[in-house]
PDB file of C-alpha atoms in Angstrom:
ATOM      1  CA  MET Y  16     119.256  72.776 -15.137  1.00 80.00           C
ATOM      2  CA  MET Y  17     117.655  71.760 -11.850  1.00 79.00           C
ATOM      3  CA  THR Y  18     116.323  74.432  -9.531  1.00 86.00           C
ATOM      4  CA  ASP Y  19     117.027  74.471  -5.787  1.00 83.00           C
ATOM      5  CA  ASP Y  20     113.493  73.182  -5.198  1.00 87.00           C
ATOM      6  CA  ASP Y  21     114.049  70.280  -7.592  1.00 90.00           C
ATOM      7  CA  GLU Y  22     117.400  69.404  -5.982  1.00 92.00           C
ATOM      8  CA  PHE Y  23     115.846  69.457  -2.529  1.00 93.00           C
ATOM      9  CA  ALA Y  24     112.871  67.338  -3.643  1.00 93.00           C
ATOM     10  CA  GLU Y  25     115.253  64.784  -5.146  1.00 94.00           C
ATOM     11  CA  PHE Y  26     117.311  64.669  -1.935  1.00 95.00           C
ATOM     12  CA  ALA Y  27     114.218  64.419   0.280  1.00 95.00           C
ATOM     13  CA  ASN Y  28     112.729  61.600  -1.809  1.00 95.00           C
ATOM     14  CA  ALA Y  29     115.992  59.677  -1.738  1.00 96.00           C
ATOM     15  CA  HIS Y  30     116.730  60.066   1.989  1.00 96.00           C
ATOM     16  CA  ALA Y  31     113.441  60.594   3.860  1.00 95.00           C
ATOM     17  CA  GLU Y  32     112.996  56.916   4.737  1.00 95.00           C
ATOM     18  CA  ARG Y  33     116.510  56.638   6.162  1.00 94.00           C
ATOM     19  CA  LEU Y  34     115.975  59.816   8.196  1.00 95.00           C
ATOM     20  CA  ARG Y  35     112.628  58.510   9.465  1.00 95.00           C
ATOM     21  CA  ASN Y  36     114.187  55.179  10.482  1.00 93.00           C
ATOM     22  CA  THR Y  37     116.919  57.037  12.358  1.00 93.00           C
ATOM     23  CA  ALA Y  38     114.294  59.213  14.032  1.00 94.00           C
ATOM     24  CA  PHE Y  39     112.353  56.106  15.060  1.00 93.00           C
ATOM     25  CA  MET Y  40     115.437  54.555  16.638  1.00 91.00           C
ATOM     26  CA  LEU Y  41     115.900  57.771  18.608  1.00 90.00           C
ATOM     27  CA  CYS Y  42     112.312  58.270  19.784  1.00 90.00           C
ATOM     28  CA  HIS Y  43     110.706  54.788  19.543  1.00 87.00           C
ATOM     29  CA  ASP Y  44     107.460  56.200  18.062  1.00 89.00           C
ATOM     30  CA  TRP Y  45     106.631  56.078  14.343  1.00 91.00           C
ATOM     31  CA  HIS Y  46     104.289  59.072  14.464  1.00 92.00           C
ATOM     32  CA  LEU Y  47     106.824  61.224  16.284  1.00 92.00           C
ATOM     33  CA  ALA Y  48     109.567  59.948  13.952  1.00 94.00           C
ATOM     34  CA  GLN Y  49     107.519  61.162  10.986  1.00 95.00           C
ATOM     35  CA  ASP Y  50     107.023  64.562  12.648  1.00 94.00           C
ATOM     36  CA  LEU Y  51     110.725  64.866  13.474  1.00 95.00           C
ATOM     37  CA  THR Y  52     111.665  63.915   9.924  1.00 96.00           C
ATOM     38  CA  GLN Y  53     109.282  66.483   8.453  1.00 95.00           C
ATOM     39  CA  THR Y  54     110.606  69.181  10.781  1.00 94.00           C
ATOM     40  CA  ALA Y  55     114.205  68.295   9.907  1.00 95.00           C
ATOM     41  CA  LEU Y  56     113.449  68.348   6.184  1.00 95.00           C
ATOM     42  CA  THR Y  57     111.700  71.710   6.569  1.00 93.00           C
ATOM     43  CA  LYS Y  58     114.734  73.156   8.344  1.00 94.00           C
ATOM     44  CA  LEU Y  59     116.980  71.650   5.676  1.00 94.00           C
ATOM     45  CA  PHE Y  60     114.857  73.223   2.926  1.00 94.00           C
ATOM     46  CA  LEU Y  61     115.036  76.625   4.588  1.00 90.00           C
ATOM     47  CA  SER Y  62     118.831  76.444   4.653  1.00 92.00           C
ATOM     48  CA  TRP Y  63     119.214  74.530   1.372  1.00 92.00           C
ATOM     49  CA  ARG Y  64     121.622  76.972  -0.318  1.00 90.00           C
ATOM     50  CA  ARG Y  65     124.018  76.690   2.627  1.00 92.00           C
ATOM     51  CA  ALA Y  66     123.394  72.958   3.066  1.00 92.00           C
ATOM     52  CA  VAL Y  67     124.356  71.974  -0.480  1.00 91.00           C
ATOM     53  CA  GLN Y  68     127.806  73.401   0.179  1.00 92.00           C
ATOM     54  CA  ALA Y  69     128.372  70.813   2.958  1.00 91.00           C
ATOM     55  CA  ASP Y  70     130.870  68.031   2.298  1.00 91.00           C
ATOM     56  CA  ASN Y  71     128.287  65.386   3.240  1.00 92.00           C
ATOM     57  CA  LEU Y  72     124.688  66.453   2.748  1.00 94.00           C
ATOM     58  CA  VAL Y  73     123.279  63.285   4.357  1.00 93.00           C
ATOM     59  CA  ALA Y  74     125.356  63.878   7.491  1.00 91.00           C
ATOM     60  CA  TYR Y  75     124.180  67.496   7.493  1.00 93.00           C
ATOM     61  CA  ALA Y  76     120.546  66.304   7.365  1.00 95.00           C
ATOM     62  CA  GLN Y  77     121.214  63.737  10.113  1.00 93.00           C
ATOM     63  CA  LYS Y  78     122.660  66.486  12.291  1.00 92.00           C
ATOM     64  CA  ILE Y  79     119.551  68.611  11.779  1.00 95.00           C
ATOM     65  CA  LEU Y  80     117.378  65.590  12.641  1.00 95.00           C
ATOM     66  CA  LEU Y  81     119.357  64.943  15.812  1.00 92.00           C
ATOM     67  CA  ARG Y  82     119.031  68.593  16.863  1.00 92.00           C
ATOM     68  CA  VAL Y  83     115.272  68.508  16.198  1.00 94.00           C
ATOM     69  CA  TRP Y  84     114.955  65.367  18.345  1.00 92.00           C
ATOM     70  CA  LEU Y  85     117.001  66.872  21.175  1.00 88.00           C
ATOM     71  CA  ASP Y  86     114.894  70.059  21.029  1.00 89.00           C
ATOM     72  CA  HIS Y  87     111.752  67.949  21.192  1.00 89.00           C
ATOM     73  CA  ARG Y  88     113.026  66.071  24.251  1.00 84.00           C
ATOM     74  CA  ARG Y  89     113.658  69.348  26.056  1.00 81.00           C
ATOM     75  CA  ARG Y  90     110.087  70.523  25.520  1.00 77.00           C
ATOM     76  CA  ARG Y  91     107.362  69.581  27.974  1.00 60.00           C
ATOM     77  CA  SER Y  92     105.252  68.106  25.164  1.00 58.00           C
ATOM     78  CA  SER Y  93     107.828  65.341  24.668  1.00 51.00           C
ATOM     79  CA  THR Y  94     106.155  63.373  27.472  1.00 58.00           C
ATOM     80  CA  GLU Y  95     102.912  63.060  25.490  1.00 56.00           C
ATOM     81  CA  SER Y  96     102.077  59.636  24.134  1.00 57.00           C
ATOM     82  CA  THR Y  97     100.110  58.493  21.113  1.00 54.00           C
ATOM     83  CA  PRO Y  98      97.327  55.978  21.774  1.00 52.00           C
ATOM     84  CA  GLY Y  99      96.468  53.218  19.352  1.00 52.00           C
ATOM     85  CA  VAL Y 100      98.302  50.753  17.181  1.00 52.00           C
ATOM     86  CA  LEU Y 101     101.380  51.924  15.334  1.00 48.00           C
ATOM     87  CA  HIS Y 102     102.084  50.394  11.945  1.00 47.00           C
ATOM     88  CA  GLU Y 103     105.783  49.881  11.438  1.00 46.00           C
ATOM     89  CA  PRO Y 104     107.465  49.187   8.122  1.00 41.00           C
ATOM     90  CA  ALA Y 105     108.738  45.686   7.475  1.00 39.00           C
ATOM     91  CA  TYR Y 106     112.330  44.907   8.310  1.00 40.00           C
ATOM     92  CA  ARG Y 107     114.566  42.190   6.953  1.00 46.00           C
ATOM     93  CA  GLU Y 108     115.769  41.300  10.436  1.00 54.00           C
ATOM     94  CA  SER Y 109     113.812  39.249  12.927  1.00 65.00           C
ATOM     95  CA  HIS Y 110     110.934  41.256  14.352  1.00 71.00           C
ATOM     96  CA  GLU Y 111     111.661  39.789  17.768  1.00 73.00           C
ATOM     97  CA  LEU Y 112     115.301  40.829  17.599  1.00 73.00           C
ATOM     98  CA  ARG Y 113     114.391  44.318  16.379  1.00 75.00           C
ATOM     99  CA  LEU Y 114     111.846  44.894  19.143  1.00 78.00           C
ATOM    100  CA  THR Y 115     114.157  43.569  21.823  1.00 80.00           C
ATOM    101  CA  MET Y 116     117.012  45.764  20.577  1.00 81.00           C
ATOM    102  CA  LEU Y 117     114.770  48.837  20.359  1.00 84.00           C
ATOM    103  CA  ASP Y 118     113.552  48.234  23.919  1.00 87.00           C
ATOM    104  CA  ALA Y 119     117.139  47.978  25.121  1.00 87.00           C
ATOM    105  CA  LEU Y 120     118.140  51.126  23.206  1.00 90.00           C
ATOM    106  CA  ALA Y 121     115.211  52.992  24.760  1.00 90.00           C
ATOM    107  CA  GLN Y 122     116.702  52.333  28.194  1.00 91.00           C
ATOM    108  CA  LEU Y 123     119.907  54.201  27.355  1.00 92.00           C
ATOM    109  CA  PRO Y 124     120.153  57.927  28.098  1.00 93.00           C
ATOM    110  CA  ALA Y 125     119.372  60.107  25.069  1.00 91.00           C
ATOM    111  CA  ARG Y 126     122.961  61.068  24.217  1.00 92.00           C
ATOM    112  CA  ASP Y 127     124.207  57.490  24.598  1.00 93.00           C
ATOM    113  CA  ARG Y 128     121.353  56.216  22.422  1.00 92.00           C
ATOM    114  CA  ALA Y 129     122.245  58.795  19.762  1.00 92.00           C
ATOM    115  CA  ILE Y 130     125.895  57.710  19.837  1.00 93.00           C
ATOM    116  CA  VAL Y 131     125.032  54.011  19.439  1.00 92.00           C
ATOM    117  CA  ILE Y 132     122.514  54.655  16.668  1.00 90.00           C
ATOM    118  CA  LEU Y 133     124.871  56.869  14.698  1.00 90.00           C
ATOM    119  CA  ARG Y 134     127.821  54.492  15.157  1.00 90.00           C
ATOM    120  CA  TYR Y 135     126.166  51.125  14.572  1.00 86.00           C
ATOM    121  CA  PHE Y 136     122.901  51.751  12.712  1.00 84.00           C
ATOM    122  CA  GLU Y 137     123.989  54.698  10.548  1.00 86.00           C
ATOM    123  CA  ASP Y 138     127.609  53.489  10.255  1.00 85.00           C
ATOM    124  CA  TYR Y 139     129.233  56.799  11.224  1.00 89.00           C
ATOM    125  CA  SER Y 140     132.876  56.894  12.272  1.00 90.00           C
ATOM    126  CA  VAL Y 141     133.794  58.003  15.794  1.00 92.00           C
ATOM    127  CA  GLU Y 142     134.964  61.319  14.359  1.00 91.00           C
ATOM    128  CA  GLN Y 143     131.697  61.841  12.453  1.00 90.00           C
ATOM    129  CA  VAL Y 144     129.636  61.126  15.583  1.00 92.00           C
ATOM    130  CA  ALA Y 145     131.789  63.549  17.565  1.00 93.00           C
ATOM    131  CA  ASP Y 146     131.217  66.203  14.908  1.00 90.00           C
ATOM    132  CA  VAL Y 147     127.448  65.673  14.706  1.00 89.00           C
ATOM    133  CA  LEU Y 148     126.979  65.672  18.476  1.00 89.00           C
ATOM    134  CA  GLU Y 149     129.639  68.341  19.035  1.00 90.00           C
ATOM    135  CA  LEU Y 150     131.511  66.163  21.542  1.00 92.00           C
ATOM    136  CA  PRO Y 151     135.184  65.344  21.936  1.00 94.00           C
ATOM    137  CA  VAL Y 152     136.222  62.064  20.270  1.00 94.00           C
ATOM    138  CA  SER Y 153     137.286  60.693  23.668  1.00 95.00           C
ATOM    139  CA  ILE Y 154     133.748  61.144  25.033  1.00 94.00           C
ATOM    140  CA  VAL Y 155     132.234  59.362  22.030  1.00 94.00           C
ATOM    141  CA  LYS Y 156     134.646  56.454  22.514  1.00 94.00           C
ATOM    142  CA  SER Y 157     134.055  56.124  26.260  1.00 94.00           C
ATOM    143  CA  GLN Y 158     130.262  56.521  25.961  1.00 95.00           C
ATOM    144  CA  THR Y 159     130.185  53.957  23.145  1.00 93.00           C
ATOM    145  CA  ARG Y 160     132.055  51.467  25.326  1.00 94.00           C
ATOM    146  CA  ARG Y 161     129.765  52.102  28.318  1.00 94.00           C
ATOM    147  CA  SER Y 162     126.631  51.978  26.180  1.00 93.00           C
ATOM    148  CA  LEU Y 163     127.619  48.681  24.570  1.00 90.00           C
ATOM    149  CA  THR Y 164     128.354  47.221  28.004  1.00 91.00           C
ATOM    150  CA  LYS Y 165     124.913  48.366  29.180  1.00 91.00           C
ATOM    151  CA  LEU Y 166     123.245  46.898  26.091  1.00 87.00           C
ATOM    152  CA  ARG Y 167     125.020  43.581  26.656  1.00 86.00           C
ATOM    153  CA  GLU Y 168     123.696  43.546  30.223  1.00 86.00           C
ATOM    154  CA  LEU Y 169     120.176  44.407  29.082  1.00 84.00           C
ATOM    155  CA  LEU Y 170     120.226  41.764  26.353  1.00 81.00           C
ATOM    156  CA  ALA Y 171     122.020  39.035  28.341  1.00 80.00           C
ATOM    157  CA  ALA Y 172     118.848  37.123  29.224  1.00 72.00           C
ATOM    158  CA  ASP Y 173     117.684  37.147  25.590  1.00 67.00           C
ATOM    159  CA  GLN Y 174     121.052  36.513  23.991  1.00 65.00           C
ATOM    160  CA  LEU Y 175     120.711  32.757  23.404  1.00 61.00           C
ATOM    161  CA  ALA Y 176     117.195  33.037  22.021  1.00 58.00           C
ATOM    162  CA  LEU Y 177     118.014  36.046  19.863  1.00 58.00           C
ATOM    163  CA  PHE Y 178     121.148  34.718  18.239  1.00 58.00           C
ATOM    164  CA  ALA Y 179     120.396  30.987  18.078  1.00 55.00           C
ATOM    165  CA  GLY Y 180     119.970  29.303  14.787  1.00 49.00           C
TER     166      GLY Y 180
END
């Protein structure tokens, strides 16, 4: 029989990369994304007995990650930057498209960025996003619509180059 530690280690190994990628989309910094992921996994470990009773453990971990990121943004230290070259993992998509999209996402307010990332990068339903962010469904729907409109405006100049071919 697996111990709680073994179950957690198995979960963390299986989902850490996805959590880190989500964190990167939120903060746009691989080093910070790694820190946020580690903090979220630590908090998850500390509440593991309660967490395993959740209907969707991955969503539970994502919610912890989102809370950790929002806490970080509220702190004064969130304005610090990391000098040097950041090494990003390879993606299947076009690097140019990914960087352009990440730049556009970075221009959205934090809550709107979280909504878009959870809806379209993590494939959450409107109801799941509302639950994670503790918002009414109507707010998630209206903010999604406004955020997508803003992203279309931000990406308009690059649209032909990005989606040609």
